[in-house]
PDB file of C-alpha atoms in Angstrom:
ATOM      1  CA  VAL O   1      94.335 102.535  89.275  1.00 86.00           C
ATOM      2  CA  ARG O   2      94.073 106.303  88.933  1.00 85.00           C
ATOM      3  CA  ASP O   3      90.653 107.272  87.583  1.00 85.00           C
ATOM      4  CA  ASP O   4      88.953 110.669  87.698  1.00 84.00           C
ATOM      5  CA  ARG O   5      85.488 109.093  87.858  1.00 86.00           C
ATOM      6  CA  PHE O   6      84.550 105.650  89.180  1.00 90.00           C
ATOM      7  CA  VAL O   7      81.647 104.188  87.165  1.00 90.00           C
ATOM      8  CA  GLN O   8      80.594 100.551  87.614  1.00 92.00           C
ATOM      9  CA  PRO O   9      76.849 100.141  86.954  1.00 91.00           C
ATOM     10  CA  PHE O  10      77.140  96.432  86.088  1.00 91.00           C
ATOM     11  CA  GLU O  11      77.239  93.112  87.905  1.00 88.00           C
ATOM     12  CA  ASP O  12      78.139  89.591  86.928  1.00 89.00           C
ATOM     13  CA  THR O  13      79.118  88.904  83.316  1.00 89.00           C
ATOM     14  CA  TRP O  14      79.022  92.586  82.329  1.00 90.00           C
ATOM     15  CA  THR O  15      81.423  93.922  84.986  1.00 91.00           C
ATOM     16  CA  TRP O  16      84.208  94.191  82.386  1.00 87.00           C
ATOM     17  CA  ASN O  17      82.144  96.933  80.711  1.00 87.00           C
ATOM     18  CA  GLY O  18      82.516  99.311  83.665  1.00 90.00           C
ATOM     19  CA  ASP O  19      85.523 100.381  85.691  1.00 91.00           C
ATOM     20  CA  SER O  20      87.204  97.089  86.415  1.00 92.00           C
ATOM     21  CA  LEU O  21      90.313  94.990  86.202  1.00 92.00           C
ATOM     22  CA  GLN O  22      90.556  91.939  83.940  1.00 91.00           C
ATOM     23  CA  VAL O  23      93.291  89.409  84.599  1.00 92.00           C
ATOM     24  CA  GLY O  24      94.103  86.462  82.376  1.00 92.00           C
ATOM     25  CA  PHE O  25      96.189  83.494  83.463  1.00 94.00           C
ATOM     26  CA  ASN O  26      97.597  80.682  81.317  1.00 93.00           C
ATOM     27  CA  LEU O  27      99.177  78.001  83.490  1.00 93.00           C
ATOM     28  CA  ASP O  28     100.593  76.245  80.432  1.00 90.00           C
ATOM     29  CA  LEU O  29     101.974  79.114  78.362  1.00 85.00           C
ATOM     30  CA  GLY O  30     104.162  77.736  75.595  1.00 79.00           C
ATOM     31  CA  SER O  31     102.559  74.292  75.625  1.00 76.00           C
ATOM     32  CA  VAL O  32     101.769  72.725  72.266  1.00 68.00           C
ATOM     33  CA  ARG O  33      98.270  71.398  71.728  1.00 67.00           C
ATOM     34  CA  VAL O  34      98.182  67.990  70.102  1.00 66.00           C
ATOM     35  CA  GLU O  35      95.339  66.835  67.881  1.00 73.00           C
ATOM     36  CA  THR O  36      95.694  63.119  67.189  1.00 73.00           C
ATOM     37  CA  GLY O  37      92.018  62.239  67.009  1.00 75.00           C
ATOM     38  CA  ASN O  38      92.102  60.676  70.474  1.00 76.00           C
ATOM     39  CA  THR O  39      89.928  63.263  72.245  1.00 68.00           C
ATOM     40  CA  VAL O  40      90.789  62.002  75.736  1.00 67.00           C
ATOM     41  CA  ALA O  41      94.551  62.171  75.153  1.00 65.00           C
ATOM     42  CA  ASP O  42      94.284  65.435  73.221  1.00 65.00           C
ATOM     43  CA  ALA O  43      92.319  67.081  76.067  1.00 65.00           C
ATOM     44  CA  GLY O  44      95.360  66.643  78.302  1.00 66.00           C
ATOM     45  CA  THR O  45      97.444  68.864  76.016  1.00 66.00           C
ATOM     46  CA  ARG O  46      95.149  71.906  76.253  1.00 78.00           C
ATOM     47  CA  ALA O  47      96.541  74.921  78.029  1.00 87.00           C
ATOM     48  CA  ARG O  48      94.738  75.747  81.265  1.00 92.00           C
ATOM     49  CA  TRP O  49      93.708  79.389  81.007  1.00 93.00           C
ATOM     50  CA  SER O  50      90.968  81.658  82.234  1.00 94.00           C
ATOM     51  CA  ILE O  51      90.121  85.331  82.397  1.00 93.00           C
ATOM     52  CA  LEU O  52      88.790  86.877  85.594  1.00 95.00           C
ATOM     53  CA  ASN O  53      86.873  90.148  85.830  1.00 95.00           C
ATOM     54  CA  LEU O  54      87.429  91.958  89.141  1.00 96.00           C
ATOM     55  CA  ALA O  55      85.052  94.795  89.994  1.00 96.00           C
ATOM     56  CA  LEU O  56      83.466  96.765  92.786  1.00 95.00           C
ATOM     57  CA  THR O  57      79.733  96.471  92.080  1.00 94.00           C
ATOM     58  CA  GLU O  58      76.699  97.752  93.936  1.00 93.00           C
ATOM     59  CA  ALA O  59      76.520  94.256  95.481  1.00 93.00           C
ATOM     60  CA  GLY O  60      80.142  94.533  96.628  1.00 94.00           C
ATOM     61  CA  PRO O  61      83.396  93.195  95.148  1.00 96.00           C
ATOM     62  CA  GLN O  62      82.915  90.497  92.524  1.00 96.00           C
ATOM     63  CA  CYS O  63      85.261  88.063  90.817  1.00 97.00           C
ATOM     64  CA  TRP O  64      83.633  86.711  87.681  1.00 96.00           C
ATOM     65  CA  ARG O  65      85.230  84.140  85.377  1.00 96.00           C
ATOM     66  CA  GLY O  66      84.441  85.554  81.946  1.00 93.00           C
ATOM     67  CA  ARG O  67      86.358  83.091  79.762  1.00 92.00           C
ATOM     68  CA  SER O  68      87.824  79.642  80.266  1.00 94.00           C
ATOM     69  CA  TYR O  69      89.668  76.988  78.284  1.00 90.00           C
ATOM     70  CA  ASP O  70      87.033  74.488  79.407  1.00 89.00           C
ATOM     71  CA  PRO O  71      83.812  75.808  80.990  1.00 92.00           C
ATOM     72  CA  GLU O  72      83.104  72.352  82.447  1.00 91.00           C
ATOM     73  CA  THR O  73      86.451  72.228  84.262  1.00 89.00           C
ATOM     74  CA  LEU O  74      86.669  75.947  85.103  1.00 93.00           C
ATOM     75  CA  PRO O  75      83.041  77.132  84.934  1.00 95.00           C
ATOM     76  CA  LEU O  76      82.129  80.620  83.807  1.00 96.00           C
ATOM     77  CA  GLY O  77      80.385  82.751  86.377  1.00 97.00           C
ATOM     78  CA  LEU O  78      80.742  84.255  89.802  1.00 96.00           C
ATOM     79  CA  ILE O  79      83.566  82.831  91.891  1.00 96.00           C
ATOM     80  CA  PRO O  80      82.338  82.855  95.498  1.00 92.00           C
ATOM     81  CA  ALA O  81      84.023  85.188  97.966  1.00 89.00           C
ATOM     82  CA  GLY O  82      85.071  82.116  99.962  1.00 92.00           C
ATOM     83  CA  ARG O  83      87.258  80.961  97.053  1.00 95.00           C
ATOM     84  CA  VAL O  84      88.787  84.319  96.055  1.00 96.00           C
ATOM     85  CA  ALA O  85      89.519  87.110  98.511  1.00 96.00           C
ATOM     86  CA  LEU O  86      88.868  90.404  96.732  1.00 96.00           C
ATOM     87  CA  SER O  87      88.967  93.975  97.948  1.00 96.00           C
ATOM     88  CA  VAL O  88      88.381  97.070  95.831  1.00 94.00           C
ATOM     89  CA  VAL O  89      88.681 100.407  97.599  1.00 93.00           C
ATOM     90  CA  CYS O  90      87.830 103.782  96.054  1.00 90.00           C
ATOM     91  CA  ARG O  91      90.022 106.451  97.653  1.00 90.00           C
ATOM     92  CA  ASP O  92      89.407 110.188  97.874  1.00 87.00           C
ATOM     93  CA  ASP O  93      92.418 110.902  95.653  1.00 86.00           C
ATOM     94  CA  GLN O  94      90.653 109.382  92.610  1.00 89.00           C
ATOM     95  CA  THR O  95      92.375 106.027  92.806  1.00 89.00           C
ATOM     96  CA  GLN O  96      91.015 102.533  93.149  1.00 91.00           C
ATOM     97  CA  VAL O  97      93.057  99.841  94.831  1.00 94.00           C
ATOM     98  CA  TYR O  98      92.406  96.238  93.762  1.00 95.00           C
ATOM     99  CA  GLU O  99      93.715  93.452  95.996  1.00 96.00           C
ATOM    100  CA  ALA O 100      92.996  89.807  95.287  1.00 96.00           C
ATOM    101  CA  ALA O 101      94.170  86.489  96.666  1.00 96.00           C
ATOM    102  CA  ILE O 102      93.453  83.919  93.974  1.00 96.00           C
ATOM    103  CA  PRO O 103      94.330  80.302  94.810  1.00 96.00           C
ATOM    104  CA  TRP O 104      96.095  78.399  92.034  1.00 95.00           C
ATOM    105  CA  THR O 105      93.323  75.786  92.141  1.00 96.00           C
ATOM    106  CA  VAL O 106      90.820  78.476  91.052  1.00 96.00           C
ATOM    107  CA  LEU O 107      93.014  78.866  87.950  1.00 96.00           C
ATOM    108  CA  GLY O 108      93.076  75.140  87.203  1.00 94.00           C
ATOM    109  CA  ALA O 109      96.170  73.937  89.059  1.00 94.00           C
ATOM    110  CA  ARG O 110      96.065  70.662  90.931  1.00 92.00           C
ATOM    111  CA  PRO O 111      96.136  71.051  94.744  1.00 93.00           C
ATOM    112  CA  ASP O 112      99.633  69.489  94.916  1.00 93.00           C
ATOM    113  CA  GLU O 113     101.035  71.337  91.876  1.00 91.00           C
ATOM    114  CA  LEU O 114     103.907  73.790  92.311  1.00 90.00           C
ATOM    115  CA  VAL O 115     103.331  76.575  89.765  1.00 91.00           C
ATOM    116  CA  LYS O 116     106.673  78.028  88.632  1.00 90.00           C
ATOM    117  CA  SER O 117     105.406  80.311  85.873  1.00 90.00           C
ATOM    118  CA  THR O 118     102.187  81.466  84.324  1.00 91.00           C
ATOM    119  CA  GLY O 119     101.054  83.469  81.373  1.00 90.00           C
ATOM    120  CA  LEU O 120      99.631  86.801  82.461  1.00 89.00           C
ATOM    121  CA  ALA O 121      97.507  89.474  80.808  1.00 88.00           C
ATOM    122  CA  ILE O 122      96.005  92.476  82.577  1.00 87.00           C
ATOM    123  CA  SER O 123      93.571  95.094  81.377  1.00 85.00           C
ATOM    124  CA  PHE O 124      92.324  98.109  83.318  1.00 86.00           C
ATOM    125  CA  ASN O 125      88.918  99.106  81.944  1.00 85.00           C
ATOM    126  CA  ASP O 126      87.707 102.682  82.309  1.00 84.00           C
ATOM    127  CA  ARG O 127      84.147 103.868  81.839  1.00 85.00           C
ATOM    128  CA  ASP O 128      83.188 107.503  82.341  1.00 81.00           C
ATOM    129  CA  ASP O 129      79.509 107.373  81.318  1.00 79.00           C
ATOM    130  CA  ALA O 130      76.960 105.730  83.631  1.00 77.00           C
ATOM    131  CA  ASP O 131      74.592 105.060  80.688  1.00 75.00           C
ATOM    132  CA  LYS O 132      74.408 101.263  80.577  1.00 67.00           C
ATOM    133  CA  THR O 133      73.549 101.098  76.889  1.00 67.00           C
ATOM    134  CA  VAL O 134      76.307 103.169  75.319  1.00 62.00           C
ATOM    135  CA  GLN O 135      79.961 103.568  76.161  1.00 58.00           C
ATOM    136  CA  HIS O 136      80.990 106.827  74.526  1.00 53.00           C
ATOM    137  CA  ASP O 137      84.571 106.826  75.717  1.00 51.00           C
ATOM    138  CA  PRO O 138      85.772 103.288  76.365  1.00 50.00           C
ATOM    139  CA  SER O 139      89.407 102.882  77.186  1.00 53.00           C
ATOM    140  CA  ALA O 140      91.663 100.172  78.469  1.00 57.00           C
ATOM    141  CA  LEU O 141      95.301  99.899  79.365  1.00 55.00           C
ATOM    142  CA  GLY O 142      96.608  96.400  78.897  1.00 59.00           C
ATOM    143  CA  LEU O 143      99.669  94.318  79.625  1.00 60.00           C
ATOM    144  CA  TYR O 144      99.919  91.461  77.156  1.00 59.00           C
ATOM    145  CA  ASP O 145     101.962  90.436  74.151  1.00 56.00           C
ATOM    146  CA  GLY O 146     100.269  90.556  70.767  1.00 54.00           C
ATOM    147  CA  ILE O 147      97.463  92.261  68.936  1.00 55.00           C
ATOM    148  CA  GLN O 148      94.638  90.128  70.355  1.00 61.00           C
ATOM    149  CA  PRO O 149      94.687  90.912  74.078  1.00 60.00           C
ATOM    150  CA  TRP O 150      92.784  87.824  75.185  1.00 76.00           C
ATOM    151  CA  ASP O 151      94.645  85.238  73.124  1.00 81.00           C
ATOM    152  CA  PRO O 152      95.995  82.920  75.858  1.00 84.00           C
ATOM    153  CA  ASP O 153      99.021  82.069  73.694  1.00 81.00           C
ATOM    154  CA  ALA O 154      99.973  85.769  73.584  1.00 81.00           C
ATOM    155  CA  PHE O 155      99.967  86.381  77.345  1.00 84.00           C
ATOM    156  CA  GLY O 156     103.209  87.660  78.853  1.00 83.00           C
ATOM    157  CA  TRP O 157     105.326  85.487  81.143  1.00 85.00           C
ATOM    158  CA  LEU O 158     105.233  85.770  84.920  1.00 87.00           C
ATOM    159  CA  LEU O 159     108.083  83.754  86.445  1.00 88.00           C
ATOM    160  CA  LEU O 160     107.738  82.794  90.092  1.00 88.00           C
ATOM    161  CA  GLU O 161     110.614  82.014  92.388  1.00 81.00           C
ATOM    162  CA  ARG O 162     110.565  80.524  95.829  1.00 72.00           C
ATOM    163  CA  PRO O 163     112.387  82.563  98.506  1.00 64.00           C
TER     164      PRO O 163
END
């Protein structure tokens, strides 16, 4: 990410409000949710999606699950460094490099599941004012399909192929 001024005064749930990267995944993009009245059976038709906020905070790199299809199954909150490898480096040339290794199980896949495609949405958030109360010039560049950027049904497709 090229950014003339790195500003991230937040931690935890508010990291999206500073310079950060938000990534949304929907493991079941295109699935149809069924509502028959049988809550147990219907729960199995929900798309597995979550949105992760990646940021370099004063406490170091953080991966925070900000939204989830089911907070009991995929809890909101800090994802420990032992579960997600995250590096954010601020370079002298006014760029930030985000690198993350996110296991499919962190996104809701079963350990034995082979993920062949996923819905994907990405937003680069830019903050130029360190004032924590007011964001005078918020901006974001996003990759998603649709008007509502965090609608899991509107995420773009990422197709994966085995070598």
